[in-house]
Amino acid sequence: METIRVESIDRDFIRAVEEESGQKVSQCYQCGNCTAGCPLNFVYDIPVHQIMRLLQVGQKEKVLRSHAIWLCATCETCTTRCPREIDVARVMDILRIMARRERMVSEKGIQSFYDSFLDSVKSHGRLYEIGGIMKYNLHTRRPFTAAELGPKLLGKGKIHFFPKNIKGVGAVKEIFERFAKKRDS
Ligand code: SF4
Ligand code: SF4
């Protein structure tokens, strides 16, 4: 495995991650249990236990620019396996939020997928598949991605041509608005 060169320690970054995630990354003793159970480890550029180690030594750029934080599926296996009871999945979640804030997103396509999914939930209270796919394809400038699947899925009734809003769509919109207000305050 490639050796990672460590730059100067960014203590503000360590503090911010611990505050925002509510987790003590300093508690990690590098047992590797999280990585051993991680189903996505085979595609990570940095295994999750090394992400934890890089956090302990305040390597902001390396962590926030990593692909691993975006490839994480939030399955929480790492969290359940951690003998130090660190919510590792929560830490990964916070790192994605920070990477967006700092404009250090390394996987723009995955960010677009999240955005399209959430836009759809905000508008309809649930996923409107065709709208979500179209938005994602436009964001990623690949308008015809998976287009061949559309007719098959429509024919089998797996997706619907027109969106169907849930009854409480107004309440869902309010949740998004409350979040945006809190984020921007
Ligand atoms: S939450 Fe992410 S890092 Fe943790 S085990 Fe699942 S995929 Fe791996
Ligand atoms: S399982 Fe917990 S203690 Fe072990 S390396 Fe992962 S985060 Fe650290």
Coordinates of N, CA and C and ligand atoms in Angstrom, one line a residue:
M1 N 0.8 -1.2 0.0 CA 0.0 0.0 0.0 C 0.9 1.3 0.0
E2 N 0.4 2.3 -0.7 CA 1.2 3.5 -0.9 C 1.3 4.2 0.4
T3 N 2.5 4.7 0.8 CA 2.7 5.5 2.0 C 2.1 6.9 1.8
I4 N 1.4 7.4 2.8 CA 0.8 8.7 2.7 C 1.7 9.7 3.5
R5 N 2.1 10.7 2.8 CA 3.0 11.7 3.4 C 2.1 12.7 4.2
V6 N 2.5 12.9 5.4 CA 1.7 13.8 6.4 C 2.3 15.2 6.4
E7 N 1.4 16.2 6.2 CA 1.7 17.6 6.2 C 1.5 18.1 7.6
S8 N 1.6 19.4 7.8 CA 1.5 19.9 9.2 C 0.1 19.7 9.7
I9 N 0.0 19.6 11.1 CA -1.2 19.2 11.7 C -2.2 20.4 11.8
D10 N -3.4 20.2 11.3 CA -4.4 21.3 11.3 C -5.3 21.0 12.5
R11 N -5.0 21.6 13.6 CA -5.8 21.3 14.9 C -7.2 21.9 14.8
D12 N -7.4 23.0 14.1 CA -8.8 23.5 13.9 C -9.6 22.5 13.2
F13 N -9.0 21.8 12.2 CA -9.8 20.8 11.5 C -10.2 19.7 12.4
I14 N -9.3 19.2 13.2 CA -9.6 18.1 14.1 C -10.7 18.5 15.1
R15 N -10.6 19.7 15.6 CA -11.7 20.3 16.5 C -13.0 20.3 15.8
A16 N -13.0 20.8 14.6 CA -14.3 21.0 13.8 C -14.9 19.7 13.5
V17 N -14.1 18.7 13.2 CA -14.7 17.3 12.9 C -15.3 16.8 14.1
E18 N -14.6 16.9 15.3 CA -15.1 16.3 16.5 C -16.3 17.1 17.0
E19 N -16.4 18.4 16.8 CA -17.5 19.1 17.2 C -18.7 18.8 16.4
E20 N -18.6 18.8 15.1 CA -19.7 18.6 14.2 C -20.2 17.2 14.2
S21 N -19.3 16.2 14.4 CA -19.8 14.8 14.3 C -20.2 14.3 15.7
G22 N -19.7 15.1 16.8 CA -19.9 14.6 18.1 C -19.1 13.4 18.5
Q23 N -18.1 13.1 17.7 CA -17.3 11.9 17.9 C -15.9 12.3 18.3
K24 N -15.2 11.5 19.1 CA -13.9 11.7 19.5 C -12.9 10.9 18.6
V25 N -12.4 11.5 17.6 CA -11.5 10.7 16.7 C -10.3 10.3 17.4
S26 N -9.9 11.0 18.4 CA -8.7 10.7 19.2 C -8.8 9.3 19.9
Q27 N -10.0 8.8 20.1 CA -10.3 7.6 20.8 C -9.9 6.3 19.9
C28 N -9.8 6.6 18.6 CA -9.5 5.5 17.7 C -8.1 4.9 18.0
Y29 N -8.0 3.6 18.2 CA -6.7 3.0 18.4 C -6.2 2.1 17.2
Q30 N -6.7 2.4 16.1 CA -6.2 1.8 14.8 C -6.3 0.3 14.8
C31 N -7.3 -0.3 15.3 CA -7.4 -1.7 15.3 C -7.7 -2.3 13.9
G32 N -8.3 -1.4 13.0 CA -8.6 -1.8 11.7 C -9.9 -2.6 11.5
N33 N -10.7 -2.7 12.5 CA -12.0 -3.4 12.5 C -12.9 -2.8 11.4
C34 N -12.9 -1.4 11.4 CA -13.8 -0.7 10.5 C -13.5 -1.1 9.0
T35 N -12.2 -1.1 8.7 CA -11.8 -1.4 7.3 C -12.1 -2.9 7.0
A36 N -11.9 -3.7 8.0 CA -12.1 -5.2 7.8 C -13.5 -5.5 7.4
G37 N -14.5 -4.7 7.9 CA -15.9 -4.9 7.6 C -16.5 -4.1 6.5
C38 N -15.7 -3.1 6.0 CA -16.3 -2.2 5.1 C -16.5 -2.8 3.7
P39 N -17.7 -2.9 3.2 CA -18.0 -3.5 1.9 C -17.5 -2.7 0.7
L40 N -17.1 -1.5 0.9 CA -16.6 -0.6 -0.2 C -15.1 -0.4 -0.2
N41 N -14.5 -1.1 0.8 CA -13.0 -0.9 0.9 C -12.3 -1.2 -0.4
F42 N -12.8 -2.1 -1.2 CA -12.1 -2.5 -2.4 C -12.0 -1.3 -3.5
V43 N -12.9 -0.3 -3.3 CA -12.8 0.8 -4.2 C -12.2 2.1 -3.6
Y44 N -12.0 2.0 -2.3 CA -11.5 3.3 -1.6 C -10.1 3.6 -2.0
D45 N -9.8 4.9 -2.1 CA -8.3 5.2 -2.3 C -7.6 5.3 -0.9
I46 N -8.4 5.5 0.1 CA -7.8 5.5 1.5 C -8.8 4.7 2.4
P47 N -8.3 3.5 3.0 CA -9.2 2.7 3.8 C -9.7 3.6 5.0
V48 N -10.9 3.2 5.5 CA -11.6 4.0 6.5 C -10.7 4.2 7.8
H49 N -10.0 3.1 8.2 CA -9.2 3.3 9.4 C -8.0 4.3 9.2
Q50 N -7.6 4.4 7.9 CA -6.6 5.4 7.6 C -7.2 6.8 7.6
I51 N -8.4 6.9 7.1 CA -9.1 8.2 7.2 C -9.1 8.6 8.7
M52 N -9.4 7.7 9.6 CA -9.5 8.1 11.0 C -8.1 8.5 11.5
R53 N -7.1 7.8 11.0 CA -5.7 8.2 11.4 C -5.3 9.6 10.9
L54 N -5.7 9.8 9.6 CA -5.4 11.1 9.0 C -6.1 12.3 9.7
L55 N -7.3 11.9 10.2 CA -8.1 12.9 11.0 C -7.3 13.2 12.3
Q56 N -6.8 12.2 13.0 CA -6.1 12.4 14.2 C -4.9 13.3 14.1
V57 N -4.3 13.3 12.9 CA -3.1 14.1 12.7 C -3.5 15.3 11.8
G58 N -4.8 15.6 11.7 CA -5.2 16.9 11.1 C -4.9 17.1 9.7
Q59 N -5.0 16.1 8.9 CA -4.7 16.2 7.4 C -5.9 16.6 6.6
K60 N -6.3 17.8 6.7 CA -7.5 18.3 6.1 C -7.6 18.0 4.6
E61 N -6.6 18.5 3.9 CA -6.7 18.3 2.4 C -6.8 16.9 2.0
K62 N -6.0 16.0 2.5 CA -6.0 14.6 2.1 C -7.3 14.0 2.4
V63 N -7.9 14.3 3.6 CA -9.2 13.7 3.9 C -10.3 14.2 3.1
L64 N -10.4 15.5 3.0 CA -11.5 16.1 2.3 C -11.5 15.9 0.8
R65 N -10.3 15.7 0.3 CA -10.1 15.5 -1.2 C -10.2 14.0 -1.5
S66 N -10.3 13.1 -0.5 CA -10.3 11.7 -0.8 C -11.6 11.3 -1.5
H67 N -11.4 10.2 -2.3 CA -12.6 9.6 -3.0 C -13.4 8.8 -2.0
A68 N -12.7 8.2 -1.1 CA -13.4 7.3 -0.1 C -14.6 7.9 0.5
I69 N -14.5 9.1 0.9 CA -15.6 9.7 1.7 C -16.9 9.7 0.8
W70 N -16.7 9.8 -0.5 CA -17.9 9.8 -1.4 C -18.3 8.4 -1.8
L71 N -17.4 7.5 -1.8 CA -17.8 6.1 -2.2 C -18.5 5.4 -1.0
C72 N -18.3 5.9 0.2 CA -18.9 5.3 1.4 C -20.5 5.2 1.2
A73 N -21.0 4.1 1.5 CA -22.5 3.8 1.3 C -23.3 4.1 2.6
T74 N -22.6 4.6 3.6 CA -23.3 4.8 4.9 C -24.0 3.6 5.4
C75 N -23.4 2.4 5.3 CA -24.0 1.2 5.7 C -23.9 1.0 7.2
E76 N -23.0 1.7 7.8 CA -22.8 1.8 9.3 C -22.1 0.5 9.9
T77 N -21.6 -0.4 9.0 CA -20.9 -1.6 9.5 C -19.7 -1.1 10.4
C78 N -19.0 -0.1 9.9 CA -17.8 0.4 10.7 C -18.3 0.8 12.1
T79 N -19.4 1.5 12.1 CA -19.9 2.0 13.4 C -20.2 0.9 14.3
T80 N -20.8 -0.2 13.8 CA -21.2 -1.3 14.7 C -20.0 -2.1 15.1
R81 N -19.0 -2.1 14.3 CA -17.8 -2.9 14.6 C -16.8 -2.2 15.5
C82 N -16.9 -0.9 15.7 CA -15.8 -0.2 16.3 C -15.8 -0.5 17.9
P83 N -14.7 -1.0 18.4 CA -14.6 -1.3 19.8 C -14.6 -0.1 20.7
R84 N -14.3 1.1 20.1 CA -14.2 2.3 20.8 C -15.5 3.1 20.7
E85 N -16.5 2.4 20.1 CA -17.9 3.0 20.0 C -17.9 4.4 19.3
I86 N -17.0 4.5 18.3 CA -17.0 5.7 17.5 C -18.0 5.5 16.4
D87 N -18.9 6.5 16.2 CA -19.8 6.4 15.0 C -19.0 6.9 13.8
V88 N -18.3 5.9 13.2 CA -17.4 6.2 12.1 C -18.2 6.7 10.9
A89 N -19.4 6.0 10.7 CA -20.3 6.4 9.5 C -20.7 7.9 9.6
R90 N -20.9 8.3 10.9 CA -21.3 9.7 11.1 C -20.1 10.6 10.7
V91 N -18.9 10.2 11.1 CA -17.7 11.0 10.8 C -17.6 11.1 9.3
M92 N -17.8 10.0 8.5 CA -17.8 10.1 7.1 C -18.8 11.0 6.5
D93 N -20.0 11.0 7.1 CA -21.0 11.9 6.7 C -20.6 13.4 6.8
I94 N -20.1 13.7 8.0 CA -19.6 15.1 8.3 C -18.5 15.5 7.3
L95 N -17.6 14.5 7.0 CA -16.5 14.9 6.1 C -17.1 15.2 4.7
R96 N -18.2 14.6 4.3 CA -18.8 14.9 3.0 C -19.3 16.4 3.0
I97 N -20.0 16.7 4.2 CA -20.5 18.0 4.3 C -19.4 19.1 4.3
M98 N -18.3 18.7 5.0 CA -17.2 19.7 5.0 C -16.6 19.8 3.6
A99 N -16.4 18.7 2.9 CA -15.8 18.8 1.6 C -16.6 19.7 0.7
R100 N -18.0 19.6 0.8 CA -18.8 20.5 0.0 C -18.6 21.9 0.4
R101 N -18.6 22.2 1.7 CA -18.4 23.6 2.2 C -17.1 24.1 1.7
E102 N -16.1 23.3 1.7 CA -14.7 23.8 1.4 C -14.4 23.7 -0.1
R103 N -15.4 23.3 -0.9 CA -15.3 23.1 -2.3 C -14.1 22.1 -2.7
M104 N -14.1 21.0 -2.0 CA -13.0 20.0 -2.2 C -13.6 18.7 -2.6
V105 N -14.8 18.7 -3.3 CA -15.4 17.4 -3.6 C -14.7 16.7 -4.8
S106 N -14.3 15.5 -4.5 CA -13.5 14.8 -5.6 C -14.4 13.9 -6.5
E107 N -15.6 13.7 -6.0 CA -16.5 12.8 -6.8 C -17.8 13.7 -7.1
K108 N -17.6 14.5 -8.2 CA -18.7 15.5 -8.5 C -20.0 14.7 -8.9
G109 N -19.8 13.6 -9.6 CA -21.0 12.8 -10.1 C -21.8 12.3 -8.9
I110 N -21.2 11.9 -7.8 CA -21.9 11.4 -6.6 C -22.6 12.5 -5.9
Q111 N -21.9 13.7 -5.9 CA -22.5 14.9 -5.3 C -23.8 15.2 -6.1
S112 N -23.7 15.2 -7.4 CA -24.9 15.5 -8.3 C -26.0 14.5 -8.0
F113 N -25.6 13.2 -7.8 CA -26.7 12.2 -7.6 C -27.4 12.5 -6.3
Y114 N -26.7 12.9 -5.2 CA -27.3 13.2 -3.9 C -28.2 14.4 -4.1
D115 N -27.7 15.4 -4.9 CA -28.5 16.7 -5.0 C -29.8 16.4 -5.8
S116 N -29.7 15.6 -6.8 CA -30.9 15.3 -7.7 C -31.9 14.5 -6.8
F117 N -31.4 13.6 -6.0 CA -32.3 12.8 -5.2 C -33.0 13.7 -4.2
L118 N -32.3 14.6 -3.5 CA -32.9 15.4 -2.5 C -33.8 16.5 -3.1
D119 N -33.5 17.0 -4.3 CA -34.4 17.9 -5.0 C -35.7 17.2 -5.2
S120 N -35.7 16.0 -5.6 CA -36.9 15.2 -5.9 C -37.7 15.0 -4.7
V121 N -37.1 14.7 -3.6 CA -37.8 14.5 -2.3 C -38.4 15.8 -1.8
K122 N -37.6 16.9 -2.0 CA -38.2 18.2 -1.6 C -39.4 18.6 -2.4
S123 N -39.4 18.3 -3.7 CA -40.5 18.7 -4.6 C -41.7 17.8 -4.4
H124 N -41.5 16.5 -4.2 CA -42.6 15.5 -4.2 C -42.8 14.8 -2.9
G125 N -41.9 14.9 -2.0 CA -42.0 14.2 -0.8 C -41.5 12.8 -0.9
R126 N -41.1 12.4 -2.1 CA -40.6 11.1 -2.4 C -39.8 11.2 -3.7
L127 N -39.1 10.1 -4.0 CA -38.3 10.1 -5.2 C -39.2 10.0 -6.5
Y128 N -39.0 11.0 -7.4 CA -39.7 10.9 -8.7 C -38.5 10.5 -9.6
E129 N -38.6 9.2 -10.0 CA -37.4 8.6 -10.6 C -37.0 9.3 -11.9
I130 N -38.0 9.5 -12.8 CA -37.6 10.1 -14.1 C -37.0 11.5 -13.9
G131 N -37.7 12.3 -13.1 CA -37.2 13.7 -12.9 C -35.8 13.6 -12.3
G132 N -35.6 12.8 -11.3 CA -34.3 12.7 -10.6 C -33.2 12.3 -11.6
I133 N -33.5 11.3 -12.5 CA -32.5 10.8 -13.4 C -32.2 11.9 -14.4
M134 N -33.3 12.6 -14.9 CA -33.0 13.7 -15.9 C -32.2 14.8 -15.3
K135 N -32.5 15.2 -14.0 CA -31.6 16.2 -13.4 C -30.2 15.8 -13.2
Y136 N -30.0 14.5 -12.8 CA -28.7 14.0 -12.6 C -27.9 14.0 -14.0
N137 N -28.6 13.5 -15.0 CA -28.0 13.5 -16.3 C -27.6 14.9 -16.8
L138 N -28.5 15.9 -16.5 CA -28.2 17.2 -16.9 C -27.0 17.8 -16.2
H139 N -27.0 17.5 -14.8 CA -25.8 18.0 -14.0 C -24.5 17.4 -14.5
T140 N -24.6 16.1 -14.8 CA -23.3 15.5 -15.2 C -23.0 15.6 -16.7
R141 N -23.9 16.3 -17.4 CA -23.8 16.5 -18.9 C -23.7 15.2 -19.6
R142 N -24.5 14.3 -19.2 CA -24.5 13.0 -20.0 C -26.0 12.7 -20.1
P143 N -26.7 13.4 -21.0 CA -28.2 13.4 -21.1 C -28.8 12.0 -21.3
F144 N -28.0 11.1 -21.9 CA -28.6 9.8 -22.3 C -28.2 8.7 -21.4
T145 N -27.6 9.0 -20.3 CA -27.2 7.9 -19.4 C -28.4 7.1 -18.9
A146 N -28.3 5.8 -19.1 CA -29.4 4.8 -18.7 C -30.7 5.1 -19.4
A147 N -30.7 5.8 -20.5 CA -32.0 6.1 -21.2 C -32.6 4.9 -21.8
E148 N -31.8 3.9 -22.1 CA -32.4 2.6 -22.7 C -33.2 1.9 -21.7
L149 N -33.0 2.1 -20.4 CA -33.7 1.4 -19.4 C -35.1 1.9 -19.2
G150 N -35.3 3.2 -19.5 CA -36.6 3.9 -19.3 C -37.8 3.2 -19.8
P151 N -37.9 2.9 -21.1 CA -39.1 2.2 -21.6 C -39.4 0.9 -20.9
K152 N -38.3 0.1 -20.6 CA -38.5 -1.2 -20.0 C -39.1 -1.0 -18.6
L153 N -38.6 -0.1 -17.8 CA -39.1 0.1 -16.5 C -40.5 0.7 -16.5
L154 N -40.7 1.6 -17.4 CA -42.1 2.2 -17.5 C -43.1 1.1 -17.9
G155 N -42.7 0.2 -18.8 CA -43.6 -0.9 -19.3 C -43.9 -1.8 -18.1
K156 N -43.0 -2.0 -17.2 CA -43.2 -2.9 -16.1 C -43.8 -2.2 -14.9
G157 N -44.1 -0.9 -15.0 CA -44.7 -0.2 -13.9 C -43.8 0.1 -12.7
K158 N -42.4 0.0 -13.0 CA -41.5 0.2 -11.9 C -41.2 1.7 -11.7
I159 N -41.4 2.5 -12.7 CA -41.3 3.9 -12.6 C -42.5 4.5 -13.3
H160 N -42.8 5.8 -12.9 CA -44.0 6.4 -13.5 C -43.6 7.7 -14.3
F161 N -44.4 7.9 -15.4 CA -44.0 9.0 -16.2 C -44.2 10.4 -15.5
F162 N -45.3 10.5 -14.8 CA -45.6 11.7 -14.1 C -45.4 11.6 -12.6
P163 N -44.9 12.7 -11.9 CA -44.7 12.5 -10.4 C -45.9 12.4 -9.6
K164 N -45.8 11.7 -8.5 CA -47.0 11.5 -7.6 C -46.5 12.1 -6.3
N165 N -47.1 13.2 -5.8 CA -46.7 13.8 -4.6 C -47.3 13.0 -3.4
I166 N -46.6 13.0 -2.3 CA -47.2 12.4 -1.1 C -48.2 13.5 -0.5
K167 N -49.0 13.0 0.4 CA -50.0 14.0 1.1 C -49.3 15.1 1.8
G168 N -48.2 14.8 2.6 CA -47.6 15.8 3.4 C -46.4 16.5 2.7
V169 N -46.5 16.7 1.4 CA -45.4 17.3 0.7 C -45.0 18.7 1.3
G170 N -46.0 19.4 1.8 CA -45.7 20.7 2.4 C -44.9 20.6 3.6
A171 N -45.1 19.6 4.4 CA -44.3 19.4 5.6 C -42.9 19.1 5.3
V172 N -42.7 18.3 4.2 CA -41.4 17.9 3.8 C -40.6 19.1 3.3
K173 N -41.3 20.0 2.6 CA -40.7 21.2 2.1 C -40.2 22.1 3.3
E174 N -41.1 22.1 4.3 CA -40.7 22.9 5.5 C -39.4 22.4 6.2
I175 N -39.3 21.1 6.2 CA -38.0 20.5 6.8 C -36.8 21.0 6.0
F176 N -36.9 21.0 4.7 CA -35.8 21.5 3.9 C -35.6 23.0 4.1
E177 N -36.6 23.7 4.3 CA -36.5 25.2 4.5 C -35.8 25.4 5.9
R178 N -36.3 24.7 6.9 CA -35.7 24.8 8.2 C -34.2 24.5 8.2
F179 N -33.9 23.5 7.5 CA -32.5 23.1 7.4 C -31.7 24.2 6.7
A180 N -32.2 24.7 5.6 CA -31.5 25.8 4.8 C -31.3 27.0 5.7
K181 N -32.3 27.4 6.5 CA -32.2 28.5 7.4 C -31.1 28.3 8.4
K182 N -31.1 27.1 9.0 CA -30.1 26.8 10.0 C -28.7 26.8 9.4
R183 N -28.6 26.2 8.2 CA -27.3 26.2 7.6 C -26.7 27.6 7.3
D184 N -27.6 28.5 6.8 CA -27.2 29.8 6.4 C -27.1 30.8 7.6
S185 N -27.5 30.4 8.8 CA -27.5 31.4 9.9 C -26.2 31.6 10.5
Ligands
SF4_1 S1 -20.4 3.3 6.5 FE1 -19.0 3.7 4.8 S2 -17.0 3.5 5.7 FE2 -18.4 2.5 7.1 S3 -18.4 0.4 6.6 FE3 -20.1 1.3 5.4 S4 -19.3 1.9 3.5 FE4 -17.5 1.5 4.8
SF4_2 S1 -12.8 0.2 14.4 FE1 -12.8 2.1 15.6 S2 -10.9 2.0 16.8 FE2 -10.8 0.5 15.2 S3 -9.6 1.6 13.5 FE3 -11.8 1.8 13.1 S4 -12.4 3.7 14.1 FE4 -10.4 3.1 15.0

